[in-house]
Short mmCIF file of C-alpha atoms in Angstrom, two decimals:
data_model
loop_
_atom_site.label_atom_id
_atom_site.label_comp_id
_atom_site.label_asym_id
_atom_site.label_seq_id
_atom_site.Cartn_x
_atom_site.Cartn_y
_atom_site.Cartn_z
CA UNK A 6 0.05 -0.36 -0.24
CA UNK A 7 1.51 3.15 -0.87
CA UNK A 8 1.47 6.80 0.47
CA UNK A 9 -1.82 7.78 0.48
CA UNK A 10 -0.72 11.80 1.06
CA UNK A 11 3.31 13.06 -0.04
CA UNK A 12 3.37 13.46 4.19
CA UNK A 13 2.09 10.52 5.46
CA UNK A 14 4.15 7.63 6.12
CA UNK A 15 2.67 4.20 7.05
CA UNK A 16 4.93 1.51 9.58
CA UNK A 17 7.85 0.39 7.89
CA UNK A 18 8.09 4.00 6.13
CA UNK A 19 8.67 5.72 9.43
CA UNK A 20 5.03 5.93 9.96
CA UNK A 21 4.66 8.72 12.92
CA UNK A 22 0.97 9.06 13.26
CA UNK A 23 -1.99 9.87 11.56
CA UNK A 24 -1.74 13.53 9.41
CA UNK A 25 -2.63 16.49 11.23
CA UNK A 26 -5.92 16.93 9.75
CA UNK A 27 -8.49 16.19 12.32
CA UNK A 28 -11.46 18.49 12.27
CA UNK A 29 -12.48 21.66 14.74
CA UNK A 30 -14.59 19.46 17.47
CA UNK A 31 -13.09 16.33 17.05
CA UNK A 32 -11.35 13.57 19.38
CA UNK A 33 -9.66 10.53 17.49
CA UNK A 34 -8.60 7.50 19.42
CA UNK A 35 -6.79 3.92 18.31
CA UNK A 36 -5.98 0.70 20.32
CA UNK A 37 -2.82 -0.81 19.84
CA UNK A 38 -2.12 -4.38 21.30
CA UNK A 39 1.46 -4.52 22.38
CA UNK A 40 2.26 -8.03 22.85
CA UNK A 41 5.81 -9.52 21.64
CA UNK A 42 5.03 -12.89 20.95
CA UNK A 43 1.57 -12.47 19.09
CA UNK A 44 1.87 -12.29 15.22
CA UNK A 45 -0.42 -10.02 13.48
CA UNK A 46 -3.10 -12.41 13.58
CA UNK A 47 -3.70 -13.10 17.34
CA UNK A 48 -3.27 -9.33 17.90
CA UNK A 49 -6.63 -9.14 15.35
CA UNK A 50 -8.22 -11.33 17.39
CA UNK A 51 -7.62 -9.36 20.79
CA UNK A 52 -8.52 -6.57 18.65
CA UNK A 53 -12.31 -8.24 17.86
CA UNK A 54 -12.59 -9.02 21.22
CA UNK A 55 -12.06 -5.63 22.43
CA UNK A 56 -14.56 -4.18 19.34
CA UNK A 57 -17.09 -6.62 21.36
CA UNK A 58 -16.70 -5.21 24.56
CA UNK A 59 -16.65 -1.89 22.61
CA UNK A 60 -20.08 -2.88 22.03
CA UNK A 61 -21.32 -3.93 24.56
CA UNK A 62 -20.35 -1.42 26.58
CA UNK A 63 -22.33 1.22 24.43
CA UNK A 64 -25.49 -0.94 25.39
CA UNK A 65 -24.88 -1.52 28.96
CA UNK A 66 -24.01 2.72 29.41
CA UNK A 67 -25.47 4.50 26.93
CA UNK A 68 -29.17 2.80 26.54
CA UNK A 69 -31.22 6.43 25.66
CA UNK A 70 -28.49 8.69 25.50
CA UNK A 71 -28.22 11.23 22.11
CA UNK A 72 -24.85 12.14 20.89
CA UNK A 73 -24.49 16.14 19.91
CA UNK A 74 -22.95 14.87 16.21
CA UNK A 75 -21.24 11.13 16.18
CA UNK A 76 -21.66 8.37 18.02
CA UNK A 77 -18.49 6.22 19.53
CA UNK A 78 -17.08 3.47 17.74
CA UNK A 79 -14.44 1.37 16.55
CA UNK A 80 -13.06 0.04 12.76
CA UNK A 81 -10.11 -2.73 12.67
CA UNK A 82 -7.32 -1.34 10.63
CA UNK A 83 -4.80 -2.72 9.02
CA UNK A 84 -1.68 -0.95 8.03
CA UNK A 85 0.96 -1.27 6.25
CA UNK A 86 3.58 -4.28 7.30
CA UNK A 87 0.71 -6.12 9.08
CA UNK A 88 0.58 -4.06 11.71
CA UNK A 89 -3.40 -3.88 12.82
CA UNK A 90 -4.61 -1.68 14.97
CA UNK A 91 -8.81 0.35 16.61
CA UNK A 92 -9.03 3.76 15.53
CA UNK A 93 -12.05 5.81 15.65
CA UNK A 94 -13.00 9.34 15.51
CA UNK A 95 -15.95 11.40 17.07
CA UNK A 96 -17.40 14.18 16.20
CA UNK A 97 -18.60 15.99 19.26
CA UNK A 98 -19.79 19.31 18.60
CA UNK A 99 -20.42 21.63 20.87
CA UNK A 100 -20.39 18.96 23.40
CA UNK A 101 -17.42 18.50 25.30
CA UNK A 102 -18.99 16.22 27.49
CA UNK A 103 -19.58 13.91 24.45
CA UNK A 104 -15.61 13.87 23.68
CA UNK A 105 -15.35 13.31 27.75
CA UNK A 106 -17.48 10.62 27.26
CA UNK A 107 -15.21 8.95 25.05
CA UNK A 108 -12.55 9.23 27.41
CA UNK A 109 -14.40 7.55 29.83
CA UNK A 110 -15.51 4.33 27.68
CA UNK A 111 -12.03 4.18 26.64
CA UNK A 112 -10.76 4.05 29.99
CA UNK A 113 -12.81 1.27 30.59
CA UNK A 114 -12.02 -0.51 28.04
CA UNK A 115 -8.45 -0.41 28.99
CA UNK A 116 -9.35 -2.36 32.40
CA UNK A 117 -10.48 -5.20 30.68
CA UNK A 118 -7.36 -5.47 27.92
CA UNK A 119 -4.50 -4.75 29.66
CA UNK A 120 -2.32 -5.54 26.76
CA UNK A 121 -4.33 -2.82 24.79
CA UNK A 122 -2.63 0.66 24.96
CA UNK A 123 -4.89 3.54 24.07
CA UNK A 124 -4.36 6.87 22.38
CA UNK A 125 -6.34 10.15 22.67
CA UNK A 126 -6.49 13.12 21.23
CA UNK A 127 -8.21 15.72 19.74
CA UNK A 128 -7.64 19.17 17.75
CA UNK A 129 -5.89 21.00 20.32
CA UNK A 130 -3.96 17.69 21.01
CA UNK A 131 -2.84 16.13 24.14
CA UNK A 132 -6.03 17.99 25.97
CA UNK A 133 -5.38 15.19 28.73
CA UNK A 134 -2.06 17.17 29.56
CA UNK A 135 -3.96 20.40 29.06
CA UNK A 136 -6.29 19.71 32.23
CA UNK A 137 -2.99 18.33 34.43
CA UNK A 138 -1.39 21.79 33.10
CA UNK A 139 -0.43 22.26 36.83
CA UNK A 140 1.14 19.42 37.25
CA UNK A 141 3.05 17.62 34.34
CA UNK A 142 7.07 18.31 34.22
CA UNK A 143 7.76 21.23 33.15
CA UNK A 144 10.49 19.73 29.89
CA UNK A 145 7.05 18.83 28.68
CA UNK A 146 4.52 20.75 25.99
CA UNK A 147 2.44 21.23 23.27
CA UNK A 148 5.86 20.67 20.58
CA UNK A 149 7.00 17.44 22.10
CA UNK A 150 3.87 15.96 24.05
CA UNK A 151 2.45 14.17 20.70
CA UNK A 152 1.97 9.91 21.52
CA UNK A 153 3.26 10.44 24.74
CA UNK A 154 0.00 10.46 26.41
CA UNK A 155 -1.13 6.66 26.70
CA UNK A 156 -4.03 5.21 28.59
CA UNK A 157 -3.87 1.18 29.85
CA UNK A 158 -5.47 -0.67 32.51
CA UNK A 159 -7.58 2.43 33.98
CA UNK A 160 -4.24 4.64 33.97
CA UNK A 161 -2.44 7.17 32.33
CA UNK A 162 1.13 6.65 31.99
CA UNK A 163 3.45 9.37 29.79
CA UNK A 164 6.61 8.77 27.54
CA UNK A 165 9.24 10.15 29.19
CA UNK A 166 12.63 12.03 27.94
CA UNK A 167 15.74 10.54 27.00
CA UNK A 168 17.80 10.10 30.22
CA UNK A 169 20.73 10.82 28.22
CA UNK A 170 19.54 14.62 26.59
CA UNK A 171 17.55 15.89 29.90
CA UNK A 172 19.83 18.93 28.98
CA UNK A 173 18.99 18.99 25.06
CA UNK A 174 15.64 20.04 23.81
CA UNK A 175 13.67 17.20 23.93
CA UNK A 176 12.10 16.19 20.45
CA UNK A 177 8.92 15.54 19.25
CA UNK A 178 7.90 11.89 19.93
CA UNK A 179 6.47 9.75 16.19
CA UNK A 180 3.95 6.45 16.71
CA UNK A 181 5.82 4.11 16.45
CA UNK A 182 9.44 5.38 18.44
CA UNK A 183 6.54 5.66 21.33
CA UNK A 184 5.05 1.79 20.42
CA UNK A 185 8.54 0.79 20.75
CA UNK A 186 9.45 2.39 24.44
CA UNK A 187 6.46 0.65 25.81
CA UNK A 188 7.46 -2.86 24.33
CA UNK A 189 10.72 -2.54 25.62
CA UNK A 190 10.79 -0.20 28.90
CA UNK A 191 7.56 -0.12 29.82
CA UNK A 192 8.37 -0.14 33.74
CA UNK A 193 10.10 3.54 32.61
CA UNK A 194 6.72 5.15 31.87
CA UNK A 195 5.87 7.81 33.93
CA UNK A 196 2.84 7.42 35.73
CA UNK A 197 1.76 10.66 38.61
CA UNK A 198 -1.18 9.89 40.19
CA UNK A 199 -1.30 13.89 40.75
CA UNK A 200 -1.55 14.06 36.62
CA UNK A 201 -4.32 11.36 36.23
CA UNK A 202 -5.86 12.89 38.54
CA UNK A 203 -5.79 15.72 37.10
CA UNK A 204 -6.36 14.54 33.90
CA UNK A 205 -9.18 12.28 35.07
CA UNK A 206 -11.31 14.68 37.10
CA UNK A 207 -13.72 15.31 34.88
CA UNK A 208 -14.84 11.73 34.68
CA UNK A 209 -15.11 11.41 38.61
CA UNK A 210 -19.01 12.33 37.42
CA UNK A 211 -19.05 9.38 34.77
CA UNK A 212 -21.05 7.28 34.69
CA UNK A 213 -23.93 9.36 36.37
CA UNK A 214 -23.03 12.17 33.87
CA UNK A 215 -23.96 9.90 31.35
CA UNK A 216 -28.10 10.60 31.84
CA UNK A 217 -27.59 13.93 33.59
CA UNK A 218 -26.37 15.79 30.43
CA UNK A 219 -29.51 14.39 28.93
CA UNK A 220 -32.94 16.88 29.10
CA UNK A 221 -36.47 15.61 28.33
CA UNK A 222 -39.04 18.38 27.50
CA UNK A 223 -42.70 18.41 26.41
CA UNK A 224 -43.28 19.89 22.97
CA UNK A 225 -46.42 20.01 20.76
CA UNK A 226 -45.35 18.63 17.18
CA UNK A 227 -47.00 16.89 14.12
CA UNK A 228 -47.78 13.40 14.59
CA UNK A 229 -46.38 12.51 11.83
CA UNK A 230 -42.91 13.67 13.46
CA UNK A 231 -44.06 12.45 16.90
CA UNK A 232 -43.89 8.87 14.87
CA UNK A 233 -40.76 9.58 13.52
CA UNK A 234 -38.88 10.42 16.86
CA UNK A 235 -40.78 7.40 19.28
CA UNK A 236 -38.98 5.97 16.49
CA UNK A 237 -35.50 6.77 17.35
CA UNK A 238 -35.10 9.86 19.64
CA UNK A 239 -31.40 10.51 18.30
CA UNK A 240 -33.17 12.09 15.59
CA UNK A 241 -33.52 15.00 16.92
CA UNK A 242 -29.82 16.46 17.33
CA UNK A 243 -29.54 16.43 13.66
CA UNK A 244 -32.84 18.02 13.59
CA UNK A 245 -31.59 21.13 15.85
CA UNK A 246 -28.04 21.17 14.24
CA UNK A 247 -30.15 21.97 10.99
CA UNK A 248 -32.21 24.50 12.73
CA UNK A 249 -29.15 26.01 14.48
CA UNK A 250 -27.05 26.73 12.22
CA UNK A 251 -29.78 26.97 9.40
CA UNK A 252 -29.28 30.09 6.17
CA UNK A 253 -32.09 31.76 4.08
CA UNK A 254 -31.64 29.04 1.70
CA UNK A 255 -32.76 26.54 3.98
CA UNK A 256 -35.40 28.47 5.44
CA UNK A 257 -37.04 28.60 1.71
CA UNK A 258 -39.47 25.39 2.28
CA UNK A 259 -40.89 27.37 4.96
CA UNK A 260 -41.20 30.49 3.16
CA UNK A 261 -44.88 29.45 1.23
CA UNK A 262 -48.04 29.87 3.42
CA UNK A 263 -49.30 26.52 1.17
CA UNK A 264 -47.55 23.58 3.48
CA UNK A 265 -48.96 20.90 1.12
CA UNK A 266 -45.42 20.20 0.01
CA UNK A 267 -43.74 19.69 4.15
CA UNK A 268 -42.65 16.50 5.07
CA UNK A 269 -44.27 17.61 8.41
CA UNK A 270 -47.04 20.22 7.79
CA UNK A 271 -48.55 21.80 11.19
CA UNK A 272 -51.39 20.21 11.38
CA UNK A 273 -52.47 16.97 13.53
CA UNK A 274 -50.58 18.52 16.43
CA UNK A 275 -49.88 16.32 19.99
CA UNK A 276 -48.04 17.16 22.95
CA UNK A 277 -45.41 14.19 23.31
CA UNK A 278 -42.27 14.05 25.56
CA UNK A 279 -38.91 14.72 23.79
CA UNK A 280 -35.26 13.96 25.08
CA UNK A 281 -32.40 15.78 23.60
CA UNK A 282 -28.84 17.29 24.84
CA UNK A 283 -29.07 19.74 27.46
CA UNK A 284 -26.76 21.52 24.11
CA UNK A 285 -29.04 20.98 22.03
CA UNK A 286 -31.65 22.51 24.09
CA UNK A 287 -30.35 25.40 25.02
CA UNK A 288 -29.41 25.60 21.70
CA UNK A 289 -33.30 25.84 20.46
CA UNK A 290 -34.37 27.91 23.73
CA UNK A 291 -31.40 30.84 22.76
CA UNK A 292 -32.35 31.55 19.46
CA UNK A 293 -34.97 33.49 18.54
CA UNK A 294 -37.12 32.85 16.03
CA UNK A 295 -39.81 34.36 13.78
CA UNK A 296 -43.02 32.56 12.67
CA UNK A 297 -41.92 31.45 9.42
CA UNK A 298 -45.42 31.61 6.41
CA UNK A 299 -46.02 28.05 6.34
CA UNK A 300 -47.03 27.88 10.28
CA UNK A 301 -48.02 31.76 10.40
CA UNK A 302 -51.68 29.93 9.84
CA UNK A 303 -51.40 27.49 13.00
CA UNK A 304 -50.21 30.41 15.02
CA UNK A 305 -53.07 32.65 13.93
CA UNK A 306 -55.90 29.92 14.59
CA UNK A 307 -54.90 29.14 17.78
CA UNK A 308 -54.01 32.53 19.50
CA UNK A 309 -54.50 31.28 22.97
CA UNK A 310 -52.46 28.25 23.08
CA UNK A 311 -52.55 25.80 26.41
CA UNK A 312 -48.72 25.44 26.33
CA UNK A 313 -47.32 28.22 24.67
CA UNK A 314 -43.51 27.40 25.10
CA UNK A 315 -44.20 23.84 24.03
CA UNK A 316 -45.73 25.05 20.91
CA UNK A 317 -42.66 27.38 20.09
CA UNK A 318 -40.43 25.06 20.52
CA UNK A 319 -42.14 22.18 18.74
CA UNK A 320 -42.39 24.37 15.90
CA UNK A 321 -38.59 24.81 16.05
CA UNK A 322 -38.19 21.01 16.04
CA UNK A 323 -39.82 20.86 13.29
CA UNK A 324 -38.82 23.16 11.41
CA UNK A 325 -35.49 21.64 12.41
CA UNK A 326 -36.12 18.40 10.36
CA UNK A 327 -37.84 20.47 7.50
CA UNK A 328 -34.59 22.19 6.96
CA UNK A 329 -32.83 18.07 7.83
CA UNK A 330 -34.56 16.57 4.95
CA UNK A 331 -34.80 19.45 2.24
CA UNK A 332 -31.11 20.23 2.41
CA UNK A 333 -29.49 18.62 -0.43
CA UNK A 334 -26.45 18.37 1.24
CA UNK A 335 -27.60 15.88 3.68
CA UNK A 336 -29.17 13.36 0.91
CA UNK A 337 -26.65 10.73 1.89
CA UNK A 338 -26.23 11.11 5.73
CA UNK A 339 -27.81 7.83 7.62
CA UNK A 340 -30.73 9.48 9.92
CA UNK A 341 -32.19 11.77 6.90
CA UNK A 342 -32.41 8.03 5.37
CA UNK A 343 -33.54 6.48 7.98
CA UNK A 344 -36.50 8.99 7.98
CA UNK A 345 -37.03 8.91 4.31
CA UNK A 346 -37.79 5.27 4.83
CA UNK A 347 -40.15 5.39 7.67
CA UNK A 348 -41.94 8.19 5.83
CA UNK A 349 -42.11 5.82 2.96
CA UNK A 350 -43.83 3.31 5.29
CA UNK A 351 -46.45 5.34 6.31
CA UNK A 352 -47.31 6.52 2.93
CA UNK A 353 -47.55 2.96 1.51
CA UNK A 354 -49.40 1.83 4.36
CA UNK A 355 -47.03 -0.47 5.82
CA UNK A 356 -47.06 1.46 9.30
CA UNK A 357 -50.12 3.56 10.46
CA UNK A 358 -49.18 6.50 13.03
CA UNK A 359 -50.04 6.35 16.59
CA UNK A 360 -53.23 6.88 18.12
CA UNK A 361 -53.92 9.61 21.03
CA UNK A 362 -54.27 6.31 23.07
CA UNK A 363 -51.66 4.78 22.17
CA UNK A 364 -49.70 8.47 22.51
CA UNK A 365 -50.76 8.94 26.09
CA UNK A 366 -49.19 5.76 27.36
CA UNK A 367 -45.31 7.13 26.47
CA UNK A 368 -43.55 8.35 28.74
CA UNK A 369 -44.01 12.03 29.81
CA UNK A 370 -40.76 13.16 31.84
CA UNK A 371 -40.73 16.48 31.83
CA UNK A 372 -37.31 18.38 32.93
CA UNK A 373 -36.72 21.25 35.45
CA UNK A 374 -35.58 24.20 32.73
CA UNK A 375 -33.68 26.28 36.03
CA UNK A 376 -30.66 24.92 34.60
CA UNK A 377 -30.84 27.33 31.83
CA UNK A 378 -31.03 30.26 33.95
CA UNK A 379 -28.02 31.81 34.98
CA UNK A 380 -27.09 34.48 37.67
CA UNK A 381 -24.32 36.63 37.04
CA UNK A 382 -24.33 38.39 40.72
CA UNK A 383 -23.56 34.61 41.56
CA UNK A 384 -20.94 34.14 38.36
CA UNK A 385 -19.11 37.15 39.35
CA UNK A 386 -19.11 36.17 42.82
CA UNK A 387 -17.71 32.42 42.05
CA UNK A 388 -15.04 34.15 39.89
CA UNK A 389 -14.11 36.14 42.46
CA UNK A 390 -13.85 33.81 45.09
CA UNK A 391 -16.74 35.06 47.19
CA UNK A 392 -19.41 32.77 45.65
CA UNK A 393 -20.73 30.05 48.36
CA UNK A 394 -23.26 28.63 50.44
CA UNK A 395 -21.77 30.42 53.67
CA UNK A 396 -22.09 33.70 52.15
CA UNK A 397 -24.37 35.42 54.05
CA UNK A 398 -27.67 37.05 52.50
CA UNK A 399 -25.99 35.20 49.34
CA UNK A 400 -27.54 32.06 47.66
CA UNK A 401 -25.42 28.98 47.27
CA UNK A 402 -23.78 30.49 44.11
CA UNK A 403 -23.73 29.87 40.62
CA UNK A 404 -23.82 25.95 39.13
CA UNK A 405 -23.21 23.32 41.31
CA UNK A 406 -20.24 22.35 43.49
CA UNK A 407 -18.04 21.61 40.73
CA UNK A 408 -18.76 23.87 38.60
CA UNK A 409 -17.94 26.33 40.90
CA UNK A 410 -14.57 24.43 41.78
CA UNK A 411 -14.03 24.79 38.06
CA UNK A 412 -14.17 28.68 37.96
CA UNK A 413 -11.97 29.28 40.50
CA UNK A 414 -9.36 26.87 39.13
CA UNK A 415 -9.35 28.34 35.91
CA UNK A 416 -9.27 31.79 37.32
CA UNK A 417 -6.21 30.83 39.90
CA UNK A 418 -4.74 29.24 36.70
CA UNK A 419 -5.22 32.32 34.74
CA UNK A 420 -3.36 34.45 37.96
CA UNK A 421 -0.17 31.76 38.35
CA UNK A 422 0.27 32.66 34.53
CA UNK A 423 -0.20 36.39 35.08
CA UNK A 424 2.49 36.48 38.19
CA UNK A 425 4.58 34.06 37.13
CA UNK A 426 8.29 34.48 36.29
CA UNK A 427 9.26 33.17 33.59
CA UNK A 428 6.71 32.12 31.59
CA UNK A 429 7.36 30.84 28.51
CA UNK A 430 4.38 31.49 25.49
CA UNK A 431 3.91 27.84 24.73
CA UNK A 432 3.51 27.68 28.75
CA UNK A 433 0.87 30.63 28.19
CA UNK A 434 -1.06 28.53 24.85
CA UNK A 435 -0.85 25.50 27.12
CA UNK A 436 -2.82 26.82 29.76
CA UNK A 437 -4.73 28.86 27.54
CA UNK A 438 -6.26 25.73 25.28
CA UNK A 439 -8.02 24.65 29.13
CA UNK A 440 -11.81 24.12 28.52
CA UNK A 441 -12.18 27.75 26.99
CA UNK A 442 -14.68 26.32 24.81
CA UNK A 443 -16.54 24.73 27.87
CA UNK A 444 -18.03 27.19 30.20
CA UNK A 445 -20.19 24.30 32.18
CA UNK A 446 -18.28 21.85 32.52
CA UNK A 447 -16.00 20.42 35.70
CA UNK A 448 -12.16 20.66 35.70
CA UNK A 449 -10.45 20.76 39.55
CA UNK A 450 -7.99 18.28 41.42
CA UNK A 451 -9.85 14.69 42.68
CA UNK A 452 -7.76 14.74 45.43
CA UNK A 453 -7.34 18.63 46.13
CA UNK A 454 -3.74 18.27 46.44
CA UNK A 455 -3.21 21.20 44.03
CA UNK A 456 -0.53 23.34 44.54
CA UNK A 457 -1.19 26.96 46.02
CA UNK A 458 0.56 29.81 45.20
CA UNK A 459 0.07 33.83 46.70
CA UNK A 460 -2.86 34.06 42.79
CA UNK A 461 -5.38 31.93 45.08
CA UNK A 462 -5.93 28.11 45.09
CA UNK A 463 -8.68 25.42 44.91
CA UNK A 464 -10.24 26.71 48.85
CA UNK A 465 -12.01 29.37 47.30
CA UNK A 466 -9.43 31.90 47.60
CA UNK A 467 -9.23 35.09 45.96
CA UNK A 468 -7.28 36.31 43.06
CA UNK A 469 -5.03 39.21 42.83
CA UNK A 470 -5.51 41.35 39.48
CA UNK A 471 -2.77 42.48 38.10
CA UNK A 472 -3.88 44.57 35.94
CA UNK A 473 -0.70 46.31 34.66
CA UNK A 474 0.65 42.44 34.01
CA UNK A 475 -2.62 42.12 32.11
CA UNK A 476 -2.19 44.67 29.92
CA UNK A 477 1.10 43.76 29.13
CA UNK A 478 -0.21 40.47 28.20
CA UNK A 479 -2.56 42.09 25.75
CA UNK A 480 -0.36 44.02 24.26
CA UNK A 481 2.07 40.61 23.89
CA UNK A 482 -1.13 39.06 22.22
CA UNK A 483 -2.13 41.61 19.76
CA UNK A 484 1.86 41.82 18.54
CA UNK A 485 1.93 45.29 19.71
CA UNK A 486 5.73 46.39 21.16
CA UNK A 487 5.81 46.39 24.76
CA UNK A 488 5.22 48.78 26.91
CA UNK A 489 7.23 48.70 29.74
CA UNK A 490 8.46 51.73 32.30
CA UNK A 491 11.71 52.13 32.46
CA UNK A 492 13.60 55.09 33.92
CA UNK A 493 16.93 56.92 32.73
CA UNK A 494 19.67 57.93 34.97
CA UNK A 495 17.13 60.93 36.68
CA UNK A 496 14.61 58.98 37.68
CA UNK A 497 11.98 59.81 34.75
CA UNK A 498 10.29 57.13 33.44
CA UNK A 499 9.59 56.48 29.95
CA UNK A 500 8.16 54.65 27.01
CA UNK A 501 10.93 51.47 25.92
CA UNK A 502 8.51 50.15 23.25
CA UNK A 503 8.37 53.65 21.34
CA UNK A 504 11.67 55.50 22.68
CA UNK A 505 14.46 52.96 22.77
CA UNK A 506 15.09 52.28 19.13
CA UNK A 507 16.91 54.98 17.06
CA UNK A 508 13.69 55.98 14.14
CA UNK A 509 11.38 58.63 12.91
CA UNK A 510 10.10 60.41 15.65
CA UNK A 511 6.83 61.44 14.18
CA UNK A 512 5.53 58.17 13.36
CA UNK A 513 6.61 56.57 17.19
CA UNK A 514 4.46 59.62 18.40
CA UNK A 515 1.88 58.45 16.22
CA UNK A 516 2.48 55.28 17.46
CA UNK A 517 2.53 55.38 20.99
CA UNK A 518 -0.94 57.34 20.59
CA UNK A 519 -2.53 54.84 18.90
CA UNK A 520 -1.17 51.60 20.60
CA UNK A 521 -2.20 54.15 24.20
CA UNK A 522 -6.15 54.58 23.38
CA UNK A 523 -6.39 50.74 21.95
CA UNK A 524 -5.36 50.07 25.20
CA UNK A 525 -7.33 52.45 27.02
CA UNK A 526 -10.41 51.30 25.44
CA UNK A 527 -9.64 47.73 25.47
CA UNK A 528 -9.06 48.43 29.23
CA UNK A 529 -12.60 50.51 29.28
CA UNK A 530 -14.63 48.33 28.33
CA UNK A 531 -12.98 45.25 30.53
CA UNK A 532 -13.39 47.11 33.64
CA UNK A 533 -17.44 47.69 32.28
CA UNK A 534 -17.75 44.37 31.60
CA UNK A 535 -15.99 43.44 35.26
CA UNK A 536 -13.17 41.59 33.87
CA UNK A 537 -10.27 43.55 36.14
CA UNK A 538 -11.78 43.22 39.00
CA UNK A 539 -11.71 39.51 40.40
CA UNK A 540 -9.98 39.67 43.08
CA UNK A 541 -11.69 40.13 46.65
CA UNK A 542 -11.89 43.84 48.11
CA UNK A 543 -8.73 44.57 49.73
CA UNK A 544 -9.26 44.44 53.55
CA UNK A 545 -6.55 46.88 54.93
#
């Protein structure tokens, strides 16, 4: 088998990992069997057993579960030179919880197959190390972390740097080299309980979190759509995504008052309980949607709806299904093909729509929606370390206990980054990648042993915020010259960034004014938003 691309090498040709073309919001995973005595046939047999165990695990853990985009799955591959492995990829979309569910399932599988070694990474790289950024060795950074993190027997292992080159720059590691090291020197792998507890902290809430990430709501939808969703509730996820990412072209089928050509016209409506992911439900509820002409007659016909919220949400869901089915780009997608087959069965009389009596026997679960409400005063108190149930005259705080710890941990790490002397740009980027797209997820140390600094700690201590340091960092991020204040021999301060080099004086003055204006505007906006008031009030 030759190279499929100019930059990709297979085993025997210096295979150094899969090409770095992983799309955003995707997690990729691979399982290898390391057994020096086993030939490839034996390895493939063991990998098939892993596949069977993975399917059994999905059935036991994921009953009634809905993935945001793609589910968990493993495919048996045979690369060049007869090397075999299991590989999978899951697009989790906006639901980062789906990514951590994949990690949890992989860790569970690793406990069943001690000879299986598992890699998992996403478009940010080794995200497990990002979670453990406070505990990892200083030599480990995003440039050399690839292929060093492995799961085995429920534990996290790191391929260490070569001892003979401790003073030299630690180079990146290829998959071949990592597998060889594991096979020959497994006892030298780095296993730190602190790193492991940090990296796996989010997994503590599993398996309970699997169903906690779902939301049930009663919505009013056409009977035909109720039949579709009762057949497979997971169809709601691609429909909600079609609604959430809609454009004027997607809305065309709904722009006519004649809804005879619609798959789900607004008639014969019934109220049923629909299961969503919390992300999908928030996307539905959070968007303002003008009633399309196809639904205008329905809203005019029933001005006093018994449950207006259920009717509005049901209209959004139904419109999402119309957009999903009418988009030519979705023709080959599995959910669309299956939905069309179900509709054909109805048209041919091979199946019948459910009656009111039958629908009355379906589940009518309606979950509380208070998790959608955000009290920004509580949120600000949690950021400043003043939240919690013990605060006099205050509520219990923003979110649950783990959400509060997560917020405090993020602020503490940010403060540590600002104040830590000698911190490199690479370290800053490594820490910055930590969960900036998952504001509601939980991330903290499991045993509470993470180190504390003067910038704050796990116990809810406030974080002292250095505005000058923050402004300097923001200038560096924007690519602006430094604005460090230095003093000459007479003790008079001046801006080193604008006067320390010899150049045109007028240009320097103009640039200094422009920089000053940008920073003043940014500081004003941050202060207005409360971003520069993270620390608790000083008590002198």
